XYZ file of C-alpha atoms in Angstrom:
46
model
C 4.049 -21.335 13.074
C 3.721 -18.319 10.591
C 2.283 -18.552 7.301
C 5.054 -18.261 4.425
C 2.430 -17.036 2.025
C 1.343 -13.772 1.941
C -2.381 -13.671 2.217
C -4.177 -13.341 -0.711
C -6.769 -11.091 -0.187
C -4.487 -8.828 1.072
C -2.690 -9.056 -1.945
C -5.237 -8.673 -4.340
C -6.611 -5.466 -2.494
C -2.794 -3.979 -2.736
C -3.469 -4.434 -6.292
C -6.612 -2.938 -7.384
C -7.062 -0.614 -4.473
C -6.069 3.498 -5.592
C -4.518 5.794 -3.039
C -7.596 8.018 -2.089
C -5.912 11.195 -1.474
C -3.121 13.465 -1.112
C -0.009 13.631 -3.720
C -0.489 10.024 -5.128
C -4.102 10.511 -5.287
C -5.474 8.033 -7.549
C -2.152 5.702 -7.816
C -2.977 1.746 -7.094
C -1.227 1.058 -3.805
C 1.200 -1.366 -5.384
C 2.354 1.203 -7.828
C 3.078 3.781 -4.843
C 7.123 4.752 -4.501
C 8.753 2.609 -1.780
C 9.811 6.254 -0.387
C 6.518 7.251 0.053
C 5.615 4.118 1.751
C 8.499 4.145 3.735
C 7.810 7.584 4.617
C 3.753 6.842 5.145
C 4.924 4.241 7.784
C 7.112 6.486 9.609
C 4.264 9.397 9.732
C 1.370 7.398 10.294
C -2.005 8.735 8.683
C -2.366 12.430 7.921
């Protein structure tokens, strides 16, 4: 059975963590566009 709860560390990380390069250099990850996410998962890493 899957947990419904996201896990927390994950969460917290999403939250305090900054992108470390490239246009949103410096953005915490939570704050990133959902384009640019959507567009990071489609791409992959540079």
């Amino acid at each position: 059975m899957s947990n419904e709860f996201p896990n927390a560390e994950i969460l917290k990380e999403i939250c305090e963590v900054e992108m470390p390069f490239g246009k949103y250099k410096g953005t915490i990850l939570a704050d990133l566009p959902i384009n640019y996410l959507e567009w990071f998962q489609r791409e992959g890493m540079p």
